[in-house]
Amino acid sequence: MSQSIIFDMDGTLFQTDTILEISLEDTFEHLRSMDKWNEATPIQQYREIMGVPLPQVWETLLPDYSTQEREYTDGYFLEKLIGNIRNGNGSLYPNTKEVLSYLHENNFSIYIASNGLTVYLEAIVSHYNLDKWITETFSIQEIESLNKSDLVKSIVKKYGITNAAVVGDRLSDINAAKDNGLISIGCNFDFAKEDELSQANMVIDDLIELKTILPKLPI
């Protein structure tokens, strides 16, 4: 019988910080060149909200800007992110491919549920050839509410999933599992917060731990 597992992407499978700072710096340098920004790049502020949908990112980083200016910045930033992925500047977390291969070989159906945009996720999946293991990748862009719980719900409904684990580094992933009656596995990685991870059913420090944990779970 096939088992199911739903992964977050940023901060879980993909080390977003490997391209985050250079892409964000390029974006704000571009804003400076247009006299739209005259301060330091708010990298730390972005790290604190990492994992939320991009529209919310720009509402936070550019609160006094118009919707049109935020959308322009969002598009420029996305171009830089994708360019860095395709140029090989990013990186998966250690053991990502080994774990995905193991799960696939052991009859797990693997899904991605991410707050990233579709073209961004496609760039990661394509560059690292993850589609040979992943059944389908889902973007928050497909959900009107921009809510991770609703995104996971759409996966559960489409594939008739009754039991599964959701693996991610932020509270939105943990809540998405709880709201859909699934098991939550928190990743104690770069962007994780202790108070959020404390709400997960279990926490891992390395993806390789899934090879031991998942076969024992009722999924």
mmCIF file with all atom_site columns, C-alpha atoms in Angstrom:
data_model
loop_
_atom_site.group_PDB
_atom_site.id
_atom_site.type_symbol
_atom_site.label_atom_id
_atom_site.label_alt_id
_atom_site.label_comp_id
_atom_site.label_asym_id
_atom_site.label_entity_id
_atom_site.label_seq_id
_atom_site.pdbx_PDB_ins_code
_atom_site.Cartn_x
_atom_site.Cartn_y
_atom_site.Cartn_z
_atom_site.occupancy
_atom_site.B_iso_or_equiv
_atom_site.pdbx_formal_charge
_atom_site.auth_seq_id
_atom_site.auth_comp_id
_atom_site.auth_asym_id
_atom_site.auth_atom_id
_atom_site.pdbx_PDB_model_num
ATOM 1   C CA . MET A 1 1   ? 0.000  0.000  0.000   1.00 0.00 ? 1   MET A CA 1
ATOM 2   C CA . SER A 1 2   ? 1.293  3.429  -0.929  1.00 0.00 ? 2   SER A CA 1
ATOM 3   C CA . GLN A 1 3   ? 2.154  5.806  1.908   1.00 0.00 ? 3   GLN A CA 1
ATOM 4   C CA . SER A 1 4   ? 2.093  9.587  1.571   1.00 0.00 ? 4   SER A CA 1
ATOM 5   C CA . ILE A 1 5   ? 4.412  12.366 2.683   1.00 0.00 ? 5   ILE A CA 1
ATOM 6   C CA . ILE A 1 6   ? 4.060  16.081 2.022   1.00 0.00 ? 6   ILE A CA 1
ATOM 7   C CA . PHE A 1 7   ? 7.172  18.270 2.110   1.00 0.00 ? 7   PHE A CA 1
ATOM 8   C CA . ASP A 1 8   ? 7.571  21.998 2.378   1.00 0.00 ? 8   ASP A CA 1
ATOM 9   C CA . MET A 1 9   ? 10.253 23.325 0.002   1.00 0.00 ? 9   MET A CA 1
ATOM 10  C CA . ASP A 1 10  ? 12.005 26.436 1.355   1.00 0.00 ? 10  ASP A CA 1
ATOM 11  C CA . GLY A 1 11  ? 13.936 25.750 4.527   1.00 0.00 ? 11  GLY A CA 1
ATOM 12  C CA . THR A 1 12  ? 13.040 22.045 4.335   1.00 0.00 ? 12  THR A CA 1
ATOM 13  C CA . LEU A 1 13  ? 14.366 20.550 1.087   1.00 0.00 ? 13  LEU A CA 1
ATOM 14  C CA . PHE A 1 14  ? 15.929 23.632 -0.465  1.00 0.00 ? 14  PHE A CA 1
ATOM 15  C CA . GLN A 1 15  ? 18.475 25.786 1.368   1.00 0.00 ? 15  GLN A CA 1
ATOM 16  C CA . THR A 1 16  ? 16.867 29.066 0.445   1.00 0.00 ? 16  THR A CA 1
ATOM 17  C CA . ASP A 1 17  ? 19.490 31.121 2.249   1.00 0.00 ? 17  ASP A CA 1
ATOM 18  C CA . THR A 1 18  ? 22.075 30.070 -0.364  1.00 0.00 ? 18  THR A CA 1
ATOM 19  C CA . ILE A 1 19  ? 20.364 32.350 -2.886  1.00 0.00 ? 19  ILE A CA 1
ATOM 20  C CA . LEU A 1 20  ? 18.261 34.529 -0.607  1.00 0.00 ? 20  LEU A CA 1
ATOM 21  C CA . GLU A 1 21  ? 20.782 37.162 0.382   1.00 0.00 ? 21  GLU A CA 1
ATOM 22  C CA . ILE A 1 22  ? 22.278 37.684 -3.062  1.00 0.00 ? 22  ILE A CA 1
ATOM 23  C CA . SER A 1 23  ? 18.848 37.858 -4.702  1.00 0.00 ? 23  SER A CA 1
ATOM 24  C CA . LEU A 1 24  ? 17.491 40.220 -2.059  1.00 0.00 ? 24  LEU A CA 1
ATOM 25  C CA . GLU A 1 25  ? 20.601 42.387 -2.241  1.00 0.00 ? 25  GLU A CA 1
ATOM 26  C CA . ASP A 1 26  ? 20.321 42.561 -6.038  1.00 0.00 ? 26  ASP A CA 1
ATOM 27  C CA . THR A 1 27  ? 16.669 43.561 -5.710  1.00 0.00 ? 27  THR A CA 1
ATOM 28  C CA . PHE A 1 28  ? 17.209 46.348 -3.213  1.00 0.00 ? 28  PHE A CA 1
ATOM 29  C CA . GLU A 1 29  ? 20.268 47.583 -5.094  1.00 0.00 ? 29  GLU A CA 1
ATOM 30  C CA . HIS A 1 30  ? 17.967 47.845 -8.094  1.00 0.00 ? 30  HIS A CA 1
ATOM 31  C CA . LEU A 1 31  ? 15.500 49.861 -5.999  1.00 0.00 ? 31  LEU A CA 1
ATOM 32  C CA . ARG A 1 32  ? 18.365 52.110 -4.895  1.00 0.00 ? 32  ARG A CA 1
ATOM 33  C CA . SER A 1 33  ? 19.361 52.684 -8.509  1.00 0.00 ? 33  SER A CA 1
ATOM 34  C CA . MET A 1 34  ? 15.830 53.962 -9.129  1.00 0.00 ? 34  MET A CA 1
ATOM 35  C CA . ASP A 1 35  ? 15.898 56.117 -5.966  1.00 0.00 ? 35  ASP A CA 1
ATOM 36  C CA . LYS A 1 36  ? 13.187 53.916 -4.463  1.00 0.00 ? 36  LYS A CA 1
ATOM 37  C CA . TRP A 1 37  ? 15.261 52.788 -1.468  1.00 0.00 ? 37  TRP A CA 1
ATOM 38  C CA . ASN A 1 38  ? 18.074 54.449 0.509   1.00 0.00 ? 38  ASN A CA 1
ATOM 39  C CA . GLU A 1 39  ? 18.622 52.113 3.461   1.00 0.00 ? 39  GLU A CA 1
ATOM 40  C CA . ALA A 1 40  ? 20.402 48.810 4.072   1.00 0.00 ? 40  ALA A CA 1
ATOM 41  C CA . THR A 1 41  ? 18.862 45.683 2.567   1.00 0.00 ? 41  THR A CA 1
ATOM 42  C CA . PRO A 1 42  ? 16.405 44.253 5.174   1.00 0.00 ? 42  PRO A CA 1
ATOM 43  C CA . ILE A 1 43  ? 17.817 40.734 5.093   1.00 0.00 ? 43  ILE A CA 1
ATOM 44  C CA . GLN A 1 44  ? 17.269 39.996 8.777   1.00 0.00 ? 44  GLN A CA 1
ATOM 45  C CA . GLN A 1 45  ? 13.686 41.224 8.617   1.00 0.00 ? 45  GLN A CA 1
ATOM 46  C CA . TYR A 1 46  ? 13.048 38.880 5.695   1.00 0.00 ? 46  TYR A CA 1
ATOM 47  C CA . ARG A 1 47  ? 14.605 35.971 7.570   1.00 0.00 ? 47  ARG A CA 1
ATOM 48  C CA . GLU A 1 48  ? 12.156 36.536 10.415  1.00 0.00 ? 48  GLU A CA 1
ATOM 49  C CA . ILE A 1 49  ? 9.144  36.150 8.098   1.00 0.00 ? 49  ILE A CA 1
ATOM 50  C CA . MET A 1 50  ? 10.666 33.532 5.824   1.00 0.00 ? 50  MET A CA 1
ATOM 51  C CA . GLY A 1 51  ? 8.055  31.050 4.652   1.00 0.00 ? 51  GLY A CA 1
ATOM 52  C CA . VAL A 1 52  ? 5.090  33.378 4.207   1.00 0.00 ? 52  VAL A CA 1
ATOM 53  C CA . PRO A 1 53  ? 3.679  33.986 0.696   1.00 0.00 ? 53  PRO A CA 1
ATOM 54  C CA . LEU A 1 54  ? 5.603  36.624 -1.271  1.00 0.00 ? 54  LEU A CA 1
ATOM 55  C CA . PRO A 1 55  ? 2.745  39.171 -1.333  1.00 0.00 ? 55  PRO A CA 1
ATOM 56  C CA . GLN A 1 56  ? 2.939  39.218 2.474   1.00 0.00 ? 56  GLN A CA 1
ATOM 57  C CA . VAL A 1 57  ? 6.722  39.574 2.292   1.00 0.00 ? 57  VAL A CA 1
ATOM 58  C CA . TRP A 1 58  ? 6.499  42.821 0.363   1.00 0.00 ? 58  TRP A CA 1
ATOM 59  C CA . GLU A 1 59  ? 3.690  44.151 2.540   1.00 0.00 ? 59  GLU A CA 1
ATOM 60  C CA . THR A 1 60  ? 6.102  43.739 5.453   1.00 0.00 ? 60  THR A CA 1
ATOM 61  C CA . LEU A 1 61  ? 9.325  44.938 3.831   1.00 0.00 ? 61  LEU A CA 1
ATOM 62  C CA . LEU A 1 62  ? 7.739  47.743 1.795   1.00 0.00 ? 62  LEU A CA 1
ATOM 63  C CA . PRO A 1 63  ? 4.763  48.876 3.922   1.00 0.00 ? 63  PRO A CA 1
ATOM 64  C CA . ASP A 1 64  ? 4.638  52.392 2.456   1.00 0.00 ? 64  ASP A CA 1
ATOM 65  C CA . TYR A 1 65  ? 4.863  51.320 -1.187  1.00 0.00 ? 65  TYR A CA 1
ATOM 66  C CA . SER A 1 66  ? 1.984  51.033 -3.616  1.00 0.00 ? 66  SER A CA 1
ATOM 67  C CA . THR A 1 67  ? 0.624  47.684 -4.757  1.00 0.00 ? 67  THR A CA 1
ATOM 68  C CA . GLN A 1 68  ? 2.095  48.315 -8.195  1.00 0.00 ? 68  GLN A CA 1
ATOM 69  C CA . GLU A 1 69  ? 5.564  49.000 -6.746  1.00 0.00 ? 69  GLU A CA 1
ATOM 70  C CA . ARG A 1 70  ? 5.397  45.862 -4.616  1.00 0.00 ? 70  ARG A CA 1
ATOM 71  C CA . GLU A 1 71  ? 4.347  43.758 -7.586  1.00 0.00 ? 71  GLU A CA 1
ATOM 72  C CA . TYR A 1 72  ? 7.220  45.163 -9.637  1.00 0.00 ? 72  TYR A CA 1
ATOM 73  C CA . THR A 1 73  ? 9.690  44.383 -6.822  1.00 0.00 ? 73  THR A CA 1
ATOM 74  C CA . ASP A 1 74  ? 8.217  40.919 -6.429  1.00 0.00 ? 74  ASP A CA 1
ATOM 75  C CA . GLY A 1 75  ? 8.709  40.187 -10.119 1.00 0.00 ? 75  GLY A CA 1
ATOM 76  C CA . TYR A 1 76  ? 12.293 41.438 -10.109 1.00 0.00 ? 76  TYR A CA 1
ATOM 77  C CA . PHE A 1 77  ? 13.139 39.406 -6.997  1.00 0.00 ? 77  PHE A CA 1
ATOM 78  C CA . LEU A 1 78  ? 11.589 36.279 -8.489  1.00 0.00 ? 78  LEU A CA 1
ATOM 79  C CA . GLU A 1 79  ? 13.688 36.675 -11.634 1.00 0.00 ? 79  GLU A CA 1
ATOM 80  C CA . LYS A 1 80  ? 16.829 36.901 -9.519  1.00 0.00 ? 80  LYS A CA 1
ATOM 81  C CA . LEU A 1 81  ? 15.890 33.833 -7.456  1.00 0.00 ? 81  LEU A CA 1
ATOM 82  C CA . ILE A 1 82  ? 15.209 31.713 -10.535 1.00 0.00 ? 82  ILE A CA 1
ATOM 83  C CA . GLY A 1 83  ? 18.378 32.947 -12.221 1.00 0.00 ? 83  GLY A CA 1
ATOM 84  C CA . ASN A 1 84  ? 20.459 31.948 -9.224  1.00 0.00 ? 84  ASN A CA 1
ATOM 85  C CA . ILE A 1 85  ? 18.825 28.516 -9.086  1.00 0.00 ? 85  ILE A CA 1
ATOM 86  C CA . ARG A 1 86  ? 19.489 27.866 -12.770 1.00 0.00 ? 86  ARG A CA 1
ATOM 87  C CA . ASN A 1 87  ? 23.076 29.103 -12.399 1.00 0.00 ? 87  ASN A CA 1
ATOM 88  C CA . GLY A 1 88  ? 23.674 26.536 -9.678  1.00 0.00 ? 88  GLY A CA 1
ATOM 89  C CA . ASN A 1 89  ? 24.091 29.045 -6.848  1.00 0.00 ? 89  ASN A CA 1
ATOM 90  C CA . GLY A 1 90  ? 21.531 27.299 -4.626  1.00 0.00 ? 90  GLY A CA 1
ATOM 91  C CA . SER A 1 91  ? 21.705 24.021 -2.752  1.00 0.00 ? 91  SER A CA 1
ATOM 92  C CA . LEU A 1 92  ? 19.477 21.276 -1.390  1.00 0.00 ? 92  LEU A CA 1
ATOM 93  C CA . TYR A 1 93  ? 19.770 20.321 2.262   1.00 0.00 ? 93  TYR A CA 1
ATOM 94  C CA . PRO A 1 94  ? 22.149 17.437 3.025   1.00 0.00 ? 94  PRO A CA 1
ATOM 95  C CA . ASN A 1 95  ? 20.699 14.005 2.253   1.00 0.00 ? 95  ASN A CA 1
ATOM 96  C CA . THR A 1 96  ? 17.670 15.390 0.367   1.00 0.00 ? 96  THR A CA 1
ATOM 97  C CA . LYS A 1 97  ? 18.152 13.244 -2.721  1.00 0.00 ? 97  LYS A CA 1
ATOM 98  C CA . GLU A 1 98  ? 19.077 10.159 -0.711  1.00 0.00 ? 98  GLU A CA 1
ATOM 99  C CA . VAL A 1 99  ? 15.917 10.465 1.379   1.00 0.00 ? 99  VAL A CA 1
ATOM 100 C CA . LEU A 1 100 ? 13.621 11.159 -1.576  1.00 0.00 ? 100 LEU A CA 1
ATOM 101 C CA . SER A 1 101 ? 15.094 8.210  -3.451  1.00 0.00 ? 101 SER A CA 1
ATOM 102 C CA . TYR A 1 102 ? 14.659 5.961  -0.409  1.00 0.00 ? 102 TYR A CA 1
ATOM 103 C CA . LEU A 1 103 ? 11.028 7.027  0.056   1.00 0.00 ? 103 LEU A CA 1
ATOM 104 C CA . HIS A 1 104 ? 10.241 6.520  -3.620  1.00 0.00 ? 104 HIS A CA 1
ATOM 105 C CA . GLU A 1 105 ? 11.822 3.075  -3.621  1.00 0.00 ? 105 GLU A CA 1
ATOM 106 C CA . ASN A 1 106 ? 9.777  2.171  -0.543  1.00 0.00 ? 106 ASN A CA 1
ATOM 107 C CA . ASN A 1 107 ? 6.440  3.033  -2.146  1.00 0.00 ? 107 ASN A CA 1
ATOM 108 C CA . PHE A 1 108 ? 5.917  6.494  -0.640  1.00 0.00 ? 108 PHE A CA 1
ATOM 109 C CA . SER A 1 109 ? 3.959  9.028  -2.674  1.00 0.00 ? 109 SER A CA 1
ATOM 110 C CA . ILE A 1 110 ? 5.826  12.317 -2.324  1.00 0.00 ? 110 ILE A CA 1
ATOM 111 C CA . TYR A 1 111 ? 4.228  15.751 -2.664  1.00 0.00 ? 111 TYR A CA 1
ATOM 112 C CA . ILE A 1 112 ? 5.444  19.324 -2.287  1.00 0.00 ? 112 ILE A CA 1
ATOM 113 C CA . ALA A 1 113 ? 3.250  21.964 -0.630  1.00 0.00 ? 113 ALA A CA 1
ATOM 114 C CA . SER A 1 114 ? 4.999  25.316 -0.723  1.00 0.00 ? 114 SER A CA 1
ATOM 115 C CA . ASN A 1 115 ? 4.345  29.009 -0.232  1.00 0.00 ? 115 ASN A CA 1
ATOM 116 C CA . GLY A 1 116 ? 6.662  29.587 -3.192  1.00 0.00 ? 116 GLY A CA 1
ATOM 117 C CA . LEU A 1 117 ? 5.328  30.562 -6.593  1.00 0.00 ? 117 LEU A CA 1
ATOM 118 C CA . THR A 1 118 ? 4.871  27.937 -9.301  1.00 0.00 ? 118 THR A CA 1
ATOM 119 C CA . VAL A 1 119 ? 7.703  29.089 -11.596 1.00 0.00 ? 119 VAL A CA 1
ATOM 120 C CA . TYR A 1 120 ? 10.105 29.233 -8.659  1.00 0.00 ? 120 TYR A CA 1
ATOM 121 C CA . LEU A 1 121 ? 9.233  25.714 -7.540  1.00 0.00 ? 121 LEU A CA 1
ATOM 122 C CA . GLU A 1 122 ? 9.471  24.440 -11.098 1.00 0.00 ? 122 GLU A CA 1
ATOM 123 C CA . ALA A 1 123 ? 12.979 25.905 -11.341 1.00 0.00 ? 123 ALA A CA 1
ATOM 124 C CA . ILE A 1 124 ? 14.111 24.001 -8.238  1.00 0.00 ? 124 ILE A CA 1
ATOM 125 C CA . VAL A 1 125 ? 12.455 20.724 -9.232  1.00 0.00 ? 125 VAL A CA 1
ATOM 126 C CA . SER A 1 126 ? 13.863 20.955 -12.748 1.00 0.00 ? 126 SER A CA 1
ATOM 127 C CA . HIS A 1 127 ? 17.413 21.976 -11.806 1.00 0.00 ? 127 HIS A CA 1
ATOM 128 C CA . TYR A 1 128 ? 17.794 19.166 -9.264  1.00 0.00 ? 128 TYR A CA 1
ATOM 129 C CA . ASN A 1 129 ? 15.750 16.590 -11.223 1.00 0.00 ? 129 ASN A CA 1
ATOM 130 C CA . LEU A 1 130 ? 13.415 16.037 -8.282  1.00 0.00 ? 130 LEU A CA 1
ATOM 131 C CA . ASP A 1 131 ? 10.479 15.122 -10.497 1.00 0.00 ? 131 ASP A CA 1
ATOM 132 C CA . LYS A 1 132 ? 11.736 11.543 -10.755 1.00 0.00 ? 132 LYS A CA 1
ATOM 133 C CA . TRP A 1 133 ? 10.692 11.108 -7.119  1.00 0.00 ? 133 TRP A CA 1
ATOM 134 C CA . ILE A 1 134 ? 7.962  13.699 -6.560  1.00 0.00 ? 134 ILE A CA 1
ATOM 135 C CA . THR A 1 135 ? 4.399  12.883 -7.587  1.00 0.00 ? 135 THR A CA 1
ATOM 136 C CA . GLU A 1 136 ? 3.275  16.520 -7.817  1.00 0.00 ? 136 GLU A CA 1
ATOM 137 C CA . THR A 1 137 ? 4.316  19.981 -6.654  1.00 0.00 ? 137 THR A CA 1
ATOM 138 C CA . PHE A 1 138 ? 1.681  22.362 -5.314  1.00 0.00 ? 138 PHE A CA 1
ATOM 139 C CA . SER A 1 139 ? 2.102  26.138 -4.938  1.00 0.00 ? 139 SER A CA 1
ATOM 140 C CA . ILE A 1 140 ? 0.221  28.473 -2.615  1.00 0.00 ? 140 ILE A CA 1
ATOM 141 C CA . GLN A 1 141 ? -0.448 30.415 -5.815  1.00 0.00 ? 141 GLN A CA 1
ATOM 142 C CA . GLU A 1 142 ? -3.178 27.853 -6.554  1.00 0.00 ? 142 GLU A CA 1
ATOM 143 C CA . ILE A 1 143 ? -5.070 28.696 -3.348  1.00 0.00 ? 143 ILE A CA 1
ATOM 144 C CA . GLU A 1 144 ? -7.134 31.888 -3.116  1.00 0.00 ? 144 GLU A CA 1
ATOM 145 C CA . SER A 1 145 ? -6.790 32.051 0.681   1.00 0.00 ? 145 SER A CA 1
ATOM 146 C CA . LEU A 1 146 ? -2.963 31.800 0.527   1.00 0.00 ? 146 LEU A CA 1
ATOM 147 C CA . ASN A 1 147 ? -3.282 29.431 3.491   1.00 0.00 ? 147 ASN A CA 1
ATOM 148 C CA . LYS A 1 148 ? -0.964 26.419 3.752   1.00 0.00 ? 148 LYS A CA 1
ATOM 149 C CA . SER A 1 149 ? -3.656 24.357 5.491   1.00 0.00 ? 149 SER A CA 1
ATOM 150 C CA . ASP A 1 150 ? -5.953 24.855 2.511   1.00 0.00 ? 150 ASP A CA 1
ATOM 151 C CA . LEU A 1 151 ? -3.131 23.921 0.147   1.00 0.00 ? 151 LEU A CA 1
ATOM 152 C CA . VAL A 1 152 ? -2.503 20.650 1.966   1.00 0.00 ? 152 VAL A CA 1
ATOM 153 C CA . LYS A 1 153 ? -6.256 20.046 2.052   1.00 0.00 ? 153 LYS A CA 1
ATOM 154 C CA . SER A 1 154 ? -6.323 20.280 -1.760  1.00 0.00 ? 154 SER A CA 1
ATOM 155 C CA . ILE A 1 155 ? -3.606 17.604 -1.983  1.00 0.00 ? 155 ILE A CA 1
ATOM 156 C CA . VAL A 1 156 ? -5.446 15.345 0.443   1.00 0.00 ? 156 VAL A CA 1
ATOM 157 C CA . LYS A 1 157 ? -8.654 15.728 -1.551  1.00 0.00 ? 157 LYS A CA 1
ATOM 158 C CA . LYS A 1 158 ? -7.084 15.246 -4.989  1.00 0.00 ? 158 LYS A CA 1
ATOM 159 C CA . TYR A 1 159 ? -5.227 12.060 -4.057  1.00 0.00 ? 159 TYR A CA 1
ATOM 160 C CA . GLY A 1 160 ? -7.696 10.652 -1.518  1.00 0.00 ? 160 GLY A CA 1
ATOM 161 C CA . ILE A 1 161 ? -5.092 10.702 1.252   1.00 0.00 ? 161 ILE A CA 1
ATOM 162 C CA . THR A 1 162 ? -6.294 9.497  4.641   1.00 0.00 ? 162 THR A CA 1
ATOM 163 C CA . ASN A 1 163 ? -2.996 9.316  6.521   1.00 0.00 ? 163 ASN A CA 1
ATOM 164 C CA . ALA A 1 164 ? 0.241  11.185 5.839   1.00 0.00 ? 164 ALA A CA 1
ATOM 165 C CA . ALA A 1 165 ? 3.042  13.205 7.378   1.00 0.00 ? 165 ALA A CA 1
ATOM 166 C CA . VAL A 1 166 ? 3.748  16.855 6.652   1.00 0.00 ? 166 VAL A CA 1
ATOM 167 C CA . VAL A 1 167 ? 7.430  17.774 6.895   1.00 0.00 ? 167 VAL A CA 1
ATOM 168 C CA . GLY A 1 168 ? 8.366  21.437 7.234   1.00 0.00 ? 168 GLY A CA 1
ATOM 169 C CA . ASP A 1 169 ? 10.250 24.035 9.208   1.00 0.00 ? 169 ASP A CA 1
ATOM 170 C CA . ARG A 1 170 ? 7.576  26.606 10.079  1.00 0.00 ? 170 ARG A CA 1
ATOM 171 C CA . LEU A 1 171 ? 4.338  26.834 12.036  1.00 0.00 ? 171 LEU A CA 1
ATOM 172 C CA . SER A 1 172 ? 2.297  27.008 8.835   1.00 0.00 ? 172 SER A CA 1
ATOM 173 C CA . ASP A 1 173 ? 3.501  23.480 7.988   1.00 0.00 ? 173 ASP A CA 1
ATOM 174 C CA . ILE A 1 174 ? 2.740  22.175 11.460  1.00 0.00 ? 174 ILE A CA 1
ATOM 175 C CA . ASN A 1 175 ? -0.718 23.741 11.439  1.00 0.00 ? 175 ASN A CA 1
ATOM 176 C CA . ALA A 1 176 ? -1.378 22.407 7.936   1.00 0.00 ? 176 ALA A CA 1
ATOM 177 C CA . ALA A 1 177 ? -0.782 18.911 9.272   1.00 0.00 ? 177 ALA A CA 1
ATOM 178 C CA . LYS A 1 178 ? -2.952 19.416 12.348  1.00 0.00 ? 178 LYS A CA 1
ATOM 179 C CA . ASP A 1 179 ? -5.798 21.057 10.433  1.00 0.00 ? 179 ASP A CA 1
ATOM 180 C CA . ASN A 1 180 ? -5.946 18.071 8.082   1.00 0.00 ? 180 ASN A CA 1
ATOM 181 C CA . GLY A 1 181 ? -5.569 15.346 10.701  1.00 0.00 ? 181 GLY A CA 1
ATOM 182 C CA . LEU A 1 182 ? -2.020 14.482 9.604   1.00 0.00 ? 182 LEU A CA 1
ATOM 183 C CA . ILE A 1 183 ? 1.247  13.945 11.457  1.00 0.00 ? 183 ILE A CA 1
ATOM 184 C CA . SER A 1 184 ? 3.579  16.953 11.671  1.00 0.00 ? 184 SER A CA 1
ATOM 185 C CA . ILE A 1 185 ? 7.357  16.602 11.515  1.00 0.00 ? 185 ILE A CA 1
ATOM 186 C CA . GLY A 1 186 ? 9.234  19.811 12.251  1.00 0.00 ? 186 GLY A CA 1
ATOM 187 C CA . CYS A 1 187 ? 12.639 20.472 10.687  1.00 0.00 ? 187 CYS A CA 1
ATOM 188 C CA . ASN A 1 188 ? 15.101 22.192 12.999  1.00 0.00 ? 188 ASN A CA 1
ATOM 189 C CA . PHE A 1 189 ? 16.885 23.905 10.136  1.00 0.00 ? 189 PHE A CA 1
ATOM 190 C CA . ASP A 1 190 ? 17.891 27.469 9.241   1.00 0.00 ? 190 ASP A CA 1
ATOM 191 C CA . PHE A 1 191 ? 14.605 29.358 9.537   1.00 0.00 ? 191 PHE A CA 1
ATOM 192 C CA . ALA A 1 192 ? 12.963 27.237 12.234  1.00 0.00 ? 192 ALA A CA 1
ATOM 193 C CA . LYS A 1 193 ? 11.846 28.742 15.532  1.00 0.00 ? 193 LYS A CA 1
ATOM 194 C CA . GLU A 1 194 ? 11.855 26.773 18.770  1.00 0.00 ? 194 GLU A CA 1
ATOM 195 C CA . ASP A 1 195 ? 8.408  27.906 19.886  1.00 0.00 ? 195 ASP A CA 1
ATOM 196 C CA . GLU A 1 196 ? 6.941  26.787 16.556  1.00 0.00 ? 196 GLU A CA 1
ATOM 197 C CA . LEU A 1 197 ? 8.747  23.435 16.456  1.00 0.00 ? 197 LEU A CA 1
ATOM 198 C CA . SER A 1 198 ? 7.495  22.655 19.963  1.00 0.00 ? 198 SER A CA 1
ATOM 199 C CA . GLN A 1 199 ? 4.009  22.279 18.452  1.00 0.00 ? 199 GLN A CA 1
ATOM 200 C CA . ALA A 1 200 ? 5.052  19.528 16.013  1.00 0.00 ? 200 ALA A CA 1
ATOM 201 C CA . ASN A 1 201 ? 4.455  15.839 16.714  1.00 0.00 ? 201 ASN A CA 1
ATOM 202 C CA . MET A 1 202 ? 8.195  15.275 16.332  1.00 0.00 ? 202 MET A CA 1
ATOM 203 C CA . VAL A 1 203 ? 11.295 17.213 15.316  1.00 0.00 ? 203 VAL A CA 1
ATOM 204 C CA . ILE A 1 204 ? 14.304 16.220 13.205  1.00 0.00 ? 204 ILE A CA 1
ATOM 205 C CA . ASP A 1 205 ? 17.714 17.833 12.837  1.00 0.00 ? 205 ASP A CA 1
ATOM 206 C CA . ASP A 1 206 ? 18.576 16.127 9.546   1.00 0.00 ? 206 ASP A CA 1
ATOM 207 C CA . LEU A 1 207 ? 16.402 14.729 6.751   1.00 0.00 ? 207 LEU A CA 1
ATOM 208 C CA . ILE A 1 208 ? 18.215 11.411 6.996   1.00 0.00 ? 208 ILE A CA 1
ATOM 209 C CA . GLU A 1 209 ? 16.292 10.747 10.221  1.00 0.00 ? 209 GLU A CA 1
ATOM 210 C CA . LEU A 1 210 ? 13.151 10.250 8.115   1.00 0.00 ? 210 LEU A CA 1
ATOM 211 C CA . LYS A 1 211 ? 14.489 6.910  6.911   1.00 0.00 ? 211 LYS A CA 1
ATOM 212 C CA . THR A 1 212 ? 14.167 5.633  10.462  1.00 0.00 ? 212 THR A CA 1
ATOM 213 C CA . ILE A 1 213 ? 11.077 7.549  11.576  1.00 0.00 ? 213 ILE A CA 1
ATOM 214 C CA . LEU A 1 214 ? 8.645  7.218  8.672   1.00 0.00 ? 214 LEU A CA 1
ATOM 215 C CA . PRO A 1 215 ? 8.433  3.407  8.404   1.00 0.00 ? 215 PRO A CA 1
ATOM 216 C CA . LYS A 1 216 ? 7.244  3.351  12.036  1.00 0.00 ? 216 LYS A CA 1
ATOM 217 C CA . LEU A 1 217 ? 4.458  5.903  11.596  1.00 0.00 ? 217 LEU A CA 1
ATOM 218 C CA . PRO A 1 218 ? 0.806  5.044  10.814  1.00 0.00 ? 218 PRO A CA 1
ATOM 219 C CA . ILE A 1 219 ? 0.835  6.726  7.418   1.00 0.00 ? 219 ILE A CA 1
#
